[in-house]
PDB file of C-alpha atoms in Angstrom:
ATOM      1  CA  MET A   1       0.000   0.000   0.000  1.00 55.00           C
ATOM      2  CA  ILE A   2       1.316   3.451  -0.918  1.00 61.00           C
ATOM      3  CA  ALA A   3       1.124   6.110   1.764  1.00 71.00           C
ATOM      4  CA  THR A   4      -1.062   8.955   0.517  1.00 83.00           C
ATOM      5  CA  PRO A   5      -0.512  12.555   1.671  1.00 83.00           C
ATOM      6  CA  GLN A   6      -3.605  12.050   3.880  1.00 82.00           C
ATOM      7  CA  ASP A   7      -2.053   8.995   5.546  1.00 85.00           C
ATOM      8  CA  ARG A   8       1.112  10.955   6.137  1.00 89.00           C
ATOM      9  CA  ALA A   9      -0.831  13.888   7.622  1.00 92.00           C
ATOM     10  CA  VAL A  10      -2.603  11.527  10.025  1.00 93.00           C
ATOM     11  CA  ALA A  11       0.642   9.743  11.008  1.00 94.00           C
ATOM     12  CA  ASP A  12       2.317  13.085  11.560  1.00 95.00           C
ATOM     13  CA  TRP A  13      -0.562  14.371  13.676  1.00 96.00           C
ATOM     14  CA  LEU A  14      -0.539  11.216  15.837  1.00 96.00           C
ATOM     15  CA  ARG A  15       3.244  11.385  16.245  1.00 96.00           C
ATOM     16  CA  ARG A  16       3.018  14.994  17.404  1.00 97.00           C
ATOM     17  CA  LEU A  17       0.187  14.091  19.782  1.00 97.00           C
ATOM     18  CA  LYS A  18       2.238  11.308  21.346  1.00 97.00           C
ATOM     19  CA  TRP A  19       5.130  13.706  21.736  1.00 96.00           C
ATOM     20  CA  ALA A  20       2.870  16.366  23.308  1.00 96.00           C
ATOM     21  CA  LEU A  21       1.555  13.808  25.826  1.00 96.00           C
ATOM     22  CA  ALA A  22       5.067  12.744  26.886  1.00 95.00           C
ATOM     23  CA  ALA A  23       4.459  13.866  30.488  1.00 92.00           C
ATOM     24  CA  LEU A  24       1.647  11.300  30.943  1.00 94.00           C
ATOM     25  CA  PRO A  25       2.104   7.692  32.113  1.00 93.00           C
ATOM     26  CA  GLU A  26       2.634   5.474  29.067  1.00 94.00           C
ATOM     27  CA  SER A  27      -0.675   3.595  29.403  1.00 93.00           C
ATOM     28  CA  ASP A  28      -2.695   6.853  29.506  1.00 93.00           C
ATOM     29  CA  ARG A  29      -0.767   8.270  26.570  1.00 95.00           C
ATOM     30  CA  ASP A  30      -1.196   5.135  24.459  1.00 95.00           C
ATOM     31  CA  ASP A  31      -4.910   5.083  25.332  1.00 95.00           C
ATOM     32  CA  ILE A  32      -5.465   8.665  24.143  1.00 96.00           C
ATOM     33  CA  VAL A  33      -3.416   8.169  20.968  1.00 96.00           C
ATOM     34  CA  ALA A  34      -5.087   4.819  20.131  1.00 95.00           C
ATOM     35  CA  GLU A  35      -8.525   6.379  20.589  1.00 95.00           C
ATOM     36  CA  ALA A  36      -7.709   9.261  18.255  1.00 96.00           C
ATOM     37  CA  ALA A  37      -6.141   6.854  15.720  1.00 95.00           C
ATOM     38  CA  ALA A  38      -9.248   4.640  15.746  1.00 93.00           C
ATOM     39  CA  HIS A  39     -11.461   7.697  15.293  1.00 94.00           C
ATOM     40  CA  LEU A  40      -9.376   9.050  12.382  1.00 94.00           C
ATOM     41  CA  GLU A  41      -9.369   5.701  10.620  1.00 92.00           C
ATOM     42  CA  GLU A  42     -13.041   4.973  11.090  1.00 91.00           C
ATOM     43  CA  ALA A  43     -14.246   8.480  10.215  1.00 92.00           C
ATOM     44  CA  ALA A  44     -12.106   8.438   7.048  1.00 91.00           C
ATOM     45  CA  ALA A  45     -13.495   5.004   6.156  1.00 89.00           C
ATOM     46  CA  ALA A  46     -17.001   6.477   6.562  1.00 88.00           C
ATOM     47  CA  GLY A  47     -16.123   9.009   3.858  1.00 90.00           C
ATOM     48  CA  ARG A  48     -15.113  12.069   5.837  1.00 90.00           C
ATOM     49  CA  SER A  49     -12.128  14.054   4.641  1.00 92.00           C
ATOM     50  CA  THR A  50      -8.939  13.745   6.650  1.00 92.00           C
ATOM     51  CA  GLY A  51      -8.483  17.516   6.729  1.00 92.00           C
ATOM     52  CA  GLU A  52     -11.945  18.002   8.167  1.00 92.00           C
ATOM     53  CA  ILE A  53     -11.391  15.410  10.919  1.00 94.00           C
ATOM     54  CA  LEU A  54      -7.975  16.797  11.844  1.00 95.00           C
ATOM     55  CA  THR A  55      -9.507  20.298  12.007  1.00 94.00           C
ATOM     56  CA  GLY A  56     -12.091  18.887  14.416  1.00 94.00           C
ATOM     57  CA  PHE A  57      -9.324  17.575  16.660  1.00 96.00           C
ATOM     58  CA  GLY A  58      -7.282  20.788  16.408  1.00 95.00           C
ATOM     59  CA  ALA A  59      -3.507  21.068  16.665  1.00 96.00           C
ATOM     60  CA  PRO A  60      -2.037  18.071  18.550  1.00 96.00           C
ATOM     61  CA  GLU A  61      -0.455  20.338  21.176  1.00 95.00           C
ATOM     62  CA  LEU A  62      -3.807  22.058  21.829  1.00 94.00           C
ATOM     63  CA  TYR A  63      -5.686  18.759  21.862  1.00 95.00           C
ATOM     64  CA  ALA A  64      -3.169  17.398  24.412  1.00 96.00           C
ATOM     65  CA  ARG A  65      -3.560  20.315  26.822  1.00 93.00           C
ATOM     66  CA  PRO A  66      -6.794  19.349  28.643  1.00 91.00           C
ATOM     67  CA  PHE A  67      -5.452  15.792  29.137  1.00 94.00           C
ATOM     68  CA  LEU A  68      -2.231  17.161  30.636  1.00 94.00           C
ATOM     69  CA  ASP A  69      -4.262  19.557  32.797  1.00 91.00           C
ATOM     70  CA  GLN A  70      -6.438  16.746  34.150  1.00 89.00           C
ATOM     71  CA  ALA A  71      -3.427  14.517  34.800  1.00 91.00           C
ATOM     72  CA  GLU A  72      -1.670  17.250  36.738  1.00 92.00           C
ATOM     73  CA  LEU A  73      -4.723  17.836  38.945  1.00 91.00           C
ATOM     74  CA  ALA A  74      -5.184  14.088  39.477  1.00 89.00           C
ATOM     75  CA  ARG A  75      -1.515  13.733  40.403  1.00 89.00           C
ATOM     76  CA  ALA A  76      -1.733  16.619  42.905  1.00 93.00           C
ATOM     77  CA  LEU A  77      -4.879  15.121  44.464  1.00 91.00           C
ATOM     78  CA  GLY A  78      -3.163  11.732  44.630  1.00 90.00           C
ATOM     79  CA  SER A  79       0.061  12.851  46.300  1.00 90.00           C
ATOM     80  CA  GLN A  80      -1.622  15.615  48.342  1.00 89.00           C
ATOM     81  CA  THR A  81       1.753  17.169  49.029  1.00 90.00           C
ATOM     82  CA  ALA A  82       1.725  20.932  49.574  1.00 90.00           C
ATOM     83  CA  ALA A  83       4.232  21.407  46.718  1.00 92.00           C
ATOM     84  CA  ASP A  84       2.136  19.494  44.140  1.00 92.00           C
ATOM     85  CA  LEU A  85      -1.090  21.193  45.217  1.00 94.00           C
ATOM     86  CA  ALA A  86       0.501  24.662  45.255  1.00 94.00           C
ATOM     87  CA  GLY A  87       2.110  24.012  41.852  1.00 93.00           C
ATOM     88  CA  ALA A  88      -1.193  22.943  40.295  1.00 93.00           C
ATOM     89  CA  VAL A  89      -2.921  26.068  41.637  1.00 94.00           C
ATOM     90  CA  ALA A  90      -0.019  28.401  40.756  1.00 94.00           C
ATOM     91  CA  ARG A  91      -0.014  27.273  37.105  1.00 92.00           C
ATOM     92  CA  ARG A  92      -3.686  28.207  36.790  1.00 93.00           C
ATOM     93  CA  VAL A  93      -3.895  31.598  38.529  1.00 92.00           C
ATOM     94  CA  HIS A  94      -3.837  33.409  35.176  1.00 91.00           C
ATOM     95  CA  ARG A  95      -6.732  31.459  33.667  1.00 88.00           C
ATOM     96  CA  SER A  96      -8.957  30.367  36.544  1.00 89.00           C
ATOM     97  CA  LEU A  97     -10.862  32.534  39.039  1.00 92.00           C
ATOM     98  CA  VAL A  98     -10.853  29.699  41.600  1.00 92.00           C
ATOM     99  CA  ALA A  99      -7.070  29.349  41.332  1.00 94.00           C
ATOM    100  CA  ALA A 100      -6.561  33.127  41.479  1.00 95.00           C
ATOM    101  CA  LEU A 101      -8.683  33.480  44.645  1.00 96.00           C
ATOM    102  CA  ALA A 102      -7.020  30.487  46.299  1.00 96.00           C
ATOM    103  CA  GLY A 103      -3.602  31.865  45.343  1.00 95.00           C
ATOM    104  CA  ALA A 104      -4.381  35.274  46.872  1.00 96.00           C
ATOM    105  CA  ALA A 105      -5.701  33.721  50.098  1.00 96.00           C
ATOM    106  CA  LEU A 106      -2.665  31.447  50.289  1.00 96.00           C
ATOM    107  CA  LEU A 107      -0.328  34.397  49.814  1.00 96.00           C
ATOM    108  CA  ALA A 108      -1.990  36.178  52.777  1.00 97.00           C
ATOM    109  CA  ILE A 109      -1.598  33.042  54.922  1.00 97.00           C
ATOM    110  CA  VAL A 110       2.077  32.700  53.935  1.00 96.00           C
ATOM    111  CA  VAL A 111       2.745  36.366  54.829  1.00 97.00           C
ATOM    112  CA  VAL A 112       1.164  35.908  58.292  1.00 96.00           C
ATOM    113  CA  MET A 113       3.195  32.710  58.821  1.00 97.00           C
ATOM    114  CA  PHE A 114       6.361  34.500  57.744  1.00 96.00           C
ATOM    115  CA  VAL A 115       5.726  37.287  60.284  1.00 95.00           C
ATOM    116  CA  ALA A 116       5.195  34.650  62.995  1.00 96.00           C
ATOM    117  CA  VAL A 117       8.472  32.908  62.105  1.00 96.00           C
ATOM    118  CA  THR A 118      10.331  36.251  62.117  1.00 95.00           C
ATOM    119  CA  LEU A 119       8.932  37.049  65.595  1.00 95.00           C
ATOM    120  CA  VAL A 120      10.062  33.670  66.935  1.00 95.00           C
ATOM    121  CA  VAL A 121      13.601  34.334  65.631  1.00 95.00           C
ATOM    122  CA  MET A 122      13.553  37.804  67.238  1.00 94.00           C
ATOM    123  CA  GLU A 123      12.236  36.409  70.518  1.00 93.00           C
ATOM    124  CA  VAL A 124      14.950  33.759  70.655  1.00 94.00           C
ATOM    125  CA  GLN A 125      17.722  36.241  69.861  1.00 94.00           C
ATOM    126  CA  ASP A 126      16.488  39.114  72.015  1.00 93.00           C
ATOM    127  CA  PRO A 127      13.652  38.188  74.423  1.00 92.00           C
ATOM    128  CA  ILE A 128      13.980  41.470  76.394  1.00 92.00           C
ATOM    129  CA  HIS A 129      13.116  43.746  73.467  1.00 93.00           C
ATOM    130  CA  THR A 130      10.680  41.487  71.585  1.00 93.00           C
ATOM    131  CA  GLY A 131       6.979  41.407  72.321  1.00 92.00           C
ATOM    132  CA  LEU A 132       3.517  42.843  71.729  1.00 93.00           C
ATOM    133  CA  TRP A 133       4.124  46.299  73.031  1.00 93.00           C
ATOM    134  CA  LEU A 134       1.417  48.602  74.419  1.00 93.00           C
ATOM    135  CA  GLY A 135       2.369  51.955  75.835  1.00 90.00           C
ATOM    136  CA  ALA A 136       1.195  55.561  75.900  1.00 88.00           C
ATOM    137  CA  HIS A 137       2.507  56.209  72.389  1.00 88.00           C
ATOM    138  CA  VAL A 138       3.357  52.818  71.017  1.00 89.00           C
ATOM    139  CA  ARG A 139       1.321  49.831  69.968  1.00 92.00           C
ATOM    140  CA  PHE A 140       3.031  47.201  67.823  1.00 90.00           C
ATOM    141  CA  ILE A 141       4.438  43.692  67.688  1.00 91.00           C
ATOM    142  CA  GLY A 142       8.173  43.307  67.200  1.00 91.00           C
ATOM    143  CA  GLN A 143      11.341  44.773  68.735  1.00 91.00           C
ATOM    144  CA  ILE A 144      11.288  47.906  70.907  1.00 92.00           C
ATOM    145  CA  ASP A 145      14.275  50.165  71.563  1.00 92.00           C
ATOM    146  CA  ASP A 146      13.360  51.027  75.139  1.00 91.00           C
ATOM    147  CA  PRO A 147      11.262  48.372  76.930  1.00 90.00           C
ATOM    148  CA  SER A 148      10.567  50.769  79.817  1.00 90.00           C
ATOM    149  CA  ILE A 149       8.146  52.954  77.815  1.00 91.00           C
ATOM    150  CA  ALA A 150       5.624  50.132  77.121  1.00 92.00           C
ATOM    151  CA  ARG A 151       4.267  46.890  78.495  1.00 92.00           C
ATOM    152  CA  ASP A 152       4.727  43.497  76.748  1.00 92.00           C
ATOM    153  CA  LEU A 153       1.252  41.980  76.585  1.00 91.00           C
ATOM    154  CA  LEU A 154       2.471  38.578  75.436  1.00 89.00           C
ATOM    155  CA  GLY A 155       5.619  37.952  77.479  1.00 85.00           C
ATOM    156  CA  GLY A 156       6.340  34.238  77.449  1.00 88.00           C
ATOM    157  CA  TRP A 157       3.289  33.559  75.295  1.00 93.00           C
ATOM    158  CA  LEU A 158       4.813  34.901  72.107  1.00 93.00           C
ATOM    159  CA  ILE A 159       6.453  31.644  71.019  1.00 94.00           C
ATOM    160  CA  PRO A 160       3.447  29.357  71.796  1.00 95.00           C
ATOM    161  CA  LEU A 161       1.138  31.823  70.033  1.00 95.00           C
ATOM    162  CA  ALA A 162       3.445  32.032  67.025  1.00 96.00           C
ATOM    163  CA  ALA A 163       3.594  28.229  66.943  1.00 96.00           C
ATOM    164  CA  VAL A 164      -0.227  28.101  66.858  1.00 97.00           C
ATOM    165  CA  VAL A 165      -0.296  30.673  64.021  1.00 96.00           C
ATOM    166  CA  ILE A 166       2.343  28.757  62.020  1.00 97.00           C
ATOM    167  CA  GLY A 167       0.687  25.375  62.590  1.00 97.00           C
ATOM    168  CA  GLY A 168      -2.789  26.754  61.931  1.00 97.00           C
ATOM    169  CA  GLY A 169      -1.571  28.528  58.790  1.00 96.00           C
ATOM    170  CA  TRP A 170      -0.082  25.282  57.492  1.00 96.00           C
ATOM    171  CA  VAL A 171      -3.279  23.305  58.123  1.00 96.00           C
ATOM    172  CA  ILE A 172      -5.629  25.967  56.726  1.00 96.00           C
ATOM    173  CA  GLY A 173      -3.337  26.571  53.758  1.00 96.00           C
ATOM    174  CA  ARG A 174      -3.273  22.871  52.886  1.00 95.00           C
ATOM    175  CA  LEU A 175      -7.053  22.525  53.258  1.00 95.00           C
ATOM    176  CA  LEU A 176      -7.522  25.595  51.069  1.00 96.00           C
ATOM    177  CA  LEU A 177      -5.219  24.170  48.370  1.00 95.00           C
ATOM    178  CA  LEU A 178      -6.917  20.791  48.526  1.00 95.00           C
ATOM    179  CA  ALA A 179     -10.374  22.369  48.184  1.00 95.00           C
ATOM    180  CA  ALA A 180      -9.173  24.542  45.295  1.00 95.00           C
ATOM    181  CA  VAL A 181      -7.609  21.614  43.397  1.00 94.00           C
ATOM    182  CA  ARG A 182     -10.738  19.475  43.961  1.00 91.00           C
ATOM    183  CA  ARG A 183     -12.851  22.320  42.576  1.00 90.00           C
ATOM    184  CA  LEU A 184     -10.530  22.718  39.575  1.00 89.00           C
ATOM    185  CA  ALA A 185     -10.653  18.973  38.875  1.00 83.00           C
ATOM    186  CA  ARG A 186     -14.460  18.824  38.932  1.00 74.00           C
ATOM    187  CA  PRO A 187     -16.078  18.284  35.537  1.00 58.00           C
ATOM    188  CA  GLY A 188     -17.925  21.172  33.940  1.00 52.00           C
TER     189      GLY A 188
ATOM    190  CA  MET B   1     -20.931  42.960   6.200  1.00 44.00           C
ATOM    191  CA  THR B   2     -23.503  43.399   8.929  1.00 47.00           C
ATOM    192  CA  GLY B   3     -25.050  40.086   7.976  1.00 52.00           C
ATOM    193  CA  GLU B   4     -21.703  38.352   8.236  1.00 54.00           C
ATOM    194  CA  ALA B   5     -20.916  39.930  11.597  1.00 56.00           C
ATOM    195  CA  SER B   6     -24.272  38.970  13.065  1.00 62.00           C
ATOM    196  CA  THR B   7     -23.870  35.377  11.838  1.00 68.00           C
ATOM    197  CA  GLU B   8     -20.480  35.266  13.535  1.00 66.00           C
ATOM    198  CA  ALA B   9     -21.931  36.655  16.751  1.00 66.00           C
ATOM    199  CA  ALA B  10     -24.754  34.110  16.600  1.00 66.00           C
ATOM    200  CA  ASP B  11     -22.200  31.313  16.178  1.00 65.00           C
ATOM    201  CA  GLY B  12     -20.280  32.611  19.193  1.00 60.00           C
ATOM    202  CA  ARG B  13     -23.413  32.720  21.337  1.00 61.00           C
ATOM    203  CA  LYS B  14     -24.371  29.236  20.213  1.00 62.00           C
ATOM    204  CA  ALA B  15     -20.883  27.877  20.981  1.00 60.00           C
ATOM    205  CA  GLN B  16     -20.980  29.294  24.511  1.00 56.00           C
ATOM    206  CA  LEU B  17     -24.377  27.767  25.230  1.00 62.00           C
ATOM    207  CA  LEU B  18     -23.501  24.430  23.641  1.00 67.00           C
ATOM    208  CA  LYS B  19     -20.290  24.013  25.599  1.00 66.00           C
ATOM    209  CA  GLY B  20     -22.122  23.822  28.905  1.00 69.00           C
ATOM    210  CA  LEU B  21     -24.871  21.639  27.498  1.00 86.00           C
ATOM    211  CA  ALA B  22     -22.616  19.146  25.709  1.00 89.00           C
ATOM    212  CA  GLU B  23     -21.947  17.359  28.989  1.00 90.00           C
ATOM    213  CA  LEU B  24     -25.661  17.044  29.749  1.00 92.00           C
ATOM    214  CA  ALA B  25     -26.429  15.737  26.247  1.00 93.00           C
ATOM    215  CA  LEU B  26     -23.509  13.314  26.519  1.00 94.00           C
ATOM    216  CA  LEU B  27     -24.672  11.915  29.865  1.00 95.00           C
ATOM    217  CA  SER B  28     -28.181  11.538  28.458  1.00 95.00           C
ATOM    218  CA  LEU B  29     -26.855   9.709  25.408  1.00 95.00           C
ATOM    219  CA  LEU B  30     -24.788   7.280  27.497  1.00 96.00           C
ATOM    220  CA  ALA B  31     -27.822   6.557  29.685  1.00 96.00           C
ATOM    221  CA  GLU B  32     -29.303   4.753  26.645  1.00 95.00           C
ATOM    222  CA  ARG B  33     -26.348   2.359  26.263  1.00 95.00           C
ATOM    223  CA  ALA B  34     -22.559   2.423  25.968  1.00 95.00           C
ATOM    224  CA  HIS B  35     -21.256   4.406  22.983  1.00 95.00           C
ATOM    225  CA  TYR B  36     -17.815   4.959  21.434  1.00 94.00           C
ATOM    226  CA  GLY B  37     -16.311   8.316  20.459  1.00 93.00           C
ATOM    227  CA  LEU B  38     -17.211   8.594  16.783  1.00 93.00           C
ATOM    228  CA  GLU B  39     -20.725   7.333  17.465  1.00 93.00           C
ATOM    229  CA  ILE B  40     -21.139   9.886  20.268  1.00 95.00           C
ATOM    230  CA  LEU B  41     -20.016  12.668  17.962  1.00 94.00           C
ATOM    231  CA  ASP B  42     -22.388  11.585  15.158  1.00 93.00           C
ATOM    232  CA  ARG B  43     -25.378  11.317  17.478  1.00 94.00           C
ATOM    233  CA  LEU B  44     -24.730  14.586  19.332  1.00 93.00           C
ATOM    234  CA  ARG B  45     -24.443  16.321  15.953  1.00 91.00           C
ATOM    235  CA  GLY B  46     -27.264  14.513  14.199  1.00 91.00           C
ATOM    236  CA  ASP B  47     -29.819  13.812  16.938  1.00 90.00           C
ATOM    237  CA  ALA B  48     -29.102  16.507  19.500  1.00 86.00           C
ATOM    238  CA  GLY B  49     -28.149  19.219  16.977  1.00 83.00           C
ATOM    239  CA  MET B  50     -25.002  20.067  18.901  1.00 85.00           C
ATOM    240  CA  ASP B  51     -22.051  21.167  16.822  1.00 83.00           C
ATOM    241  CA  VAL B  52     -19.353  19.565  18.984  1.00 88.00           C
ATOM    242  CA  ALA B  53     -15.828  18.895  17.707  1.00 91.00           C
ATOM    243  CA  GLU B  54     -13.522  15.910  18.226  1.00 92.00           C
ATOM    244  CA  GLY B  55     -11.218  18.207  20.191  1.00 92.00           C
ATOM    245  CA  THR B  56     -14.014  18.902  22.680  1.00 90.00           C
ATOM    246  CA  ILE B  57     -15.658  15.537  23.088  1.00 93.00           C
ATOM    247  CA  TYR B  58     -12.640  13.336  23.911  1.00 94.00           C
ATOM    248  CA  PRO B  59     -11.183  15.485  26.728  1.00 92.00           C
ATOM    249  CA  LEU B  60     -14.736  15.715  28.137  1.00 91.00           C
ATOM    250  CA  LEU B  61     -15.136  11.920  27.984  1.00 93.00           C
ATOM    251  CA  HIS B  62     -11.829  11.397  29.774  1.00 91.00           C
ATOM    252  CA  ARG B  63     -12.683  13.982  32.426  1.00 88.00           C
ATOM    253  CA  LEU B  64     -16.024  12.317  33.139  1.00 91.00           C
ATOM    254  CA  GLU B  65     -14.238   8.967  33.338  1.00 91.00           C
ATOM    255  CA  LYS B  66     -11.684  10.316  35.822  1.00 86.00           C
ATOM    256  CA  ALA B  67     -14.529  11.827  37.850  1.00 86.00           C
ATOM    257  CA  GLY B  68     -16.172   8.396  38.033  1.00 91.00           C
ATOM    258  CA  LEU B  69     -19.275   9.404  36.060  1.00 93.00           C
ATOM    259  CA  THR B  70     -18.459   7.097  33.165  1.00 95.00           C
ATOM    260  CA  ARG B  71     -16.657   3.794  32.806  1.00 95.00           C
ATOM    261  CA  ALA B  72     -14.658   2.987  29.680  1.00 94.00           C
ATOM    262  CA  GLU B  73     -13.580  -0.258  28.065  1.00 93.00           C
ATOM    263  CA  TRP B  74     -11.940  -1.241  24.797  1.00 94.00           C
ATOM    264  CA  ARG B  75     -13.972  -3.698  22.763  1.00 91.00           C
ATOM    265  CA  LEU B  76     -13.043  -5.499  19.574  1.00 89.00           C
ATOM    266  CA  GLU B  77     -16.207  -6.093  17.598  1.00 84.00           C
ATOM    267  CA  THR B  78     -16.478  -8.363  14.606  1.00 83.00           C
ATOM    268  CA  GLU B  79     -17.529  -5.651  12.131  1.00 80.00           C
ATOM    269  CA  ALA B  80     -14.885  -3.149  13.281  1.00 76.00           C
ATOM    270  CA  ALA B  81     -11.338  -3.051  11.918  1.00 78.00           C
ATOM    271  CA  ARG B  82      -9.902  -1.730  15.173  1.00 83.00           C
ATOM    272  CA  PRO B  83     -10.874  -1.953  18.845  1.00 90.00           C
ATOM    273  CA  ARG B  84     -13.198   0.845  19.965  1.00 93.00           C
ATOM    274  CA  LYS B  85     -13.259   2.505  23.352  1.00 95.00           C
ATOM    275  CA  TYR B  86     -16.796   2.361  24.721  1.00 96.00           C
ATOM    276  CA  TYR B  87     -18.078   4.673  27.432  1.00 96.00           C
ATOM    277  CA  ALA B  88     -20.936   3.703  29.761  1.00 96.00           C
ATOM    278  CA  LEU B  89     -22.632   5.583  32.569  1.00 96.00           C
ATOM    279  CA  THR B  90     -21.845   4.592  36.163  1.00 96.00           C
ATOM    280  CA  ASP B  91     -24.355   4.931  39.020  1.00 96.00           C
ATOM    281  CA  ALA B  92     -22.721   8.233  39.919  1.00 95.00           C
ATOM    282  CA  GLY B  93     -23.142   9.290  36.276  1.00 94.00           C
ATOM    283  CA  THR B  94     -26.835   8.401  36.334  1.00 96.00           C
ATOM    284  CA  ALA B  95     -27.317  10.481  39.478  1.00 95.00           C
ATOM    285  CA  GLU B  96     -25.408  13.374  37.899  1.00 92.00           C
ATOM    286  CA  LEU B  97     -27.573  13.158  34.759  1.00 93.00           C
ATOM    287  CA  LYS B  98     -30.779  13.330  36.842  1.00 94.00           C
ATOM    288  CA  ALA B  99     -29.503  16.347  38.766  1.00 91.00           C
ATOM    289  CA  GLN B 100     -28.269  18.172  35.649  1.00 90.00           C
ATOM    290  CA  ALA B 101     -31.427  17.419  33.641  1.00 91.00           C
ATOM    291  CA  ALA B 102     -33.653  18.685  36.466  1.00 91.00           C
ATOM    292  CA  GLU B 103     -31.562  21.844  36.751  1.00 89.00           C
ATOM    293  CA  TRP B 104     -31.664  22.438  32.990  1.00 91.00           C
ATOM    294  CA  ARG B 105     -35.463  21.951  32.813  1.00 92.00           C
ATOM    295  CA  ARG B 106     -35.992  24.344  35.701  1.00 92.00           C
ATOM    296  CA  LEU B 107     -33.649  26.886  34.152  1.00 89.00           C
ATOM    297  CA  SER B 108     -35.024  26.672  30.620  1.00 91.00           C
ATOM    298  CA  ALA B 109     -38.644  26.822  31.822  1.00 93.00           C
ATOM    299  CA  ARG B 110     -37.975  29.965  33.831  1.00 92.00           C
ATOM    300  CA  LEU B 111     -35.881  31.607  31.132  1.00 91.00           C
ATOM    301  CA  GLY B 112     -38.486  30.667  28.497  1.00 91.00           C
ATOM    302  CA  ALA B 113     -41.230  32.259  30.567  1.00 92.00           C
ATOM    303  CA  PHE B 114     -39.047  35.312  31.122  1.00 91.00           C
ATOM    304  CA  LEU B 115     -38.301  35.738  27.403  1.00 90.00           C
ATOM    305  CA  ASP B 116     -41.989  35.261  26.551  1.00 89.00           C
ATOM    306  CA  ARG B 117     -43.166  38.046  28.888  1.00 87.00           C
ATOM    307  CA  SER B 118     -42.870  40.730  26.153  1.00 74.00           C
ATOM    308  CA  GLY B 119     -42.982  38.458  23.139  1.00 62.00           C
ATOM    309  CA  ALA B 120     -39.247  39.059  22.440  1.00 57.00           C
TER     310      ALA B 120
END
């Protein structure tokens, strides 16, 4: 049998699709490619033009994208590690409202956790000057130049409180990411 | 010019509406019996009047499968040259179809009544 230009176009399209799906597990990739190959062959046998069918599929790289998207979300939900979940959300902030909102909320949580960590470091290095200061003219959390002008409302509670904020931030952040990725993975 | 532009706009509106409804039509189709991709495409186009493309239907089928709404299996039938991947509805898919169909009927009835109020 001589390969017609149509056959070559189909083979080329399938080869590019396989290449575009390289990030997927082999069985998933073969499944998607075999399904498209069966469709192309059967639709052509039914009298449809190859060009028309390939146009329906779109460029292989574009056709591959939703499969890669789904696989990434499924992988993040499977591993449930903070890095996978955060990565899946971060790569969608520019094209998904859910991801953008989750990203903004997560950023706020990370900032609060960072402040808590900084305060713990300050407290360890300089417990005398670090605290939640309330005086006649001052009201802040951090390091004070002259501890005699204000009262430290937290005292020894700063580190336990910071630990609660850091731990709570981690738990809430993870739950938020998990909920966001589940929402992104939902059909429709 | 104006005619062309308005046809284009109408196509755009239709595409937006169809995208959301393709899933409902697909679930309804699979409730009949298991179908394979090309057959799904032909029936959604022919019977349901939905202008869906290959590039839309397969990712949707895989997403529904991953979500547990459909179950897929490769079958080699005597009249077919190649194995075909058949999709069937799971119990979760049947429940989803009921919920989506009820929602669509409620929505279309209300919107229909709303559009009819001034004969527009």
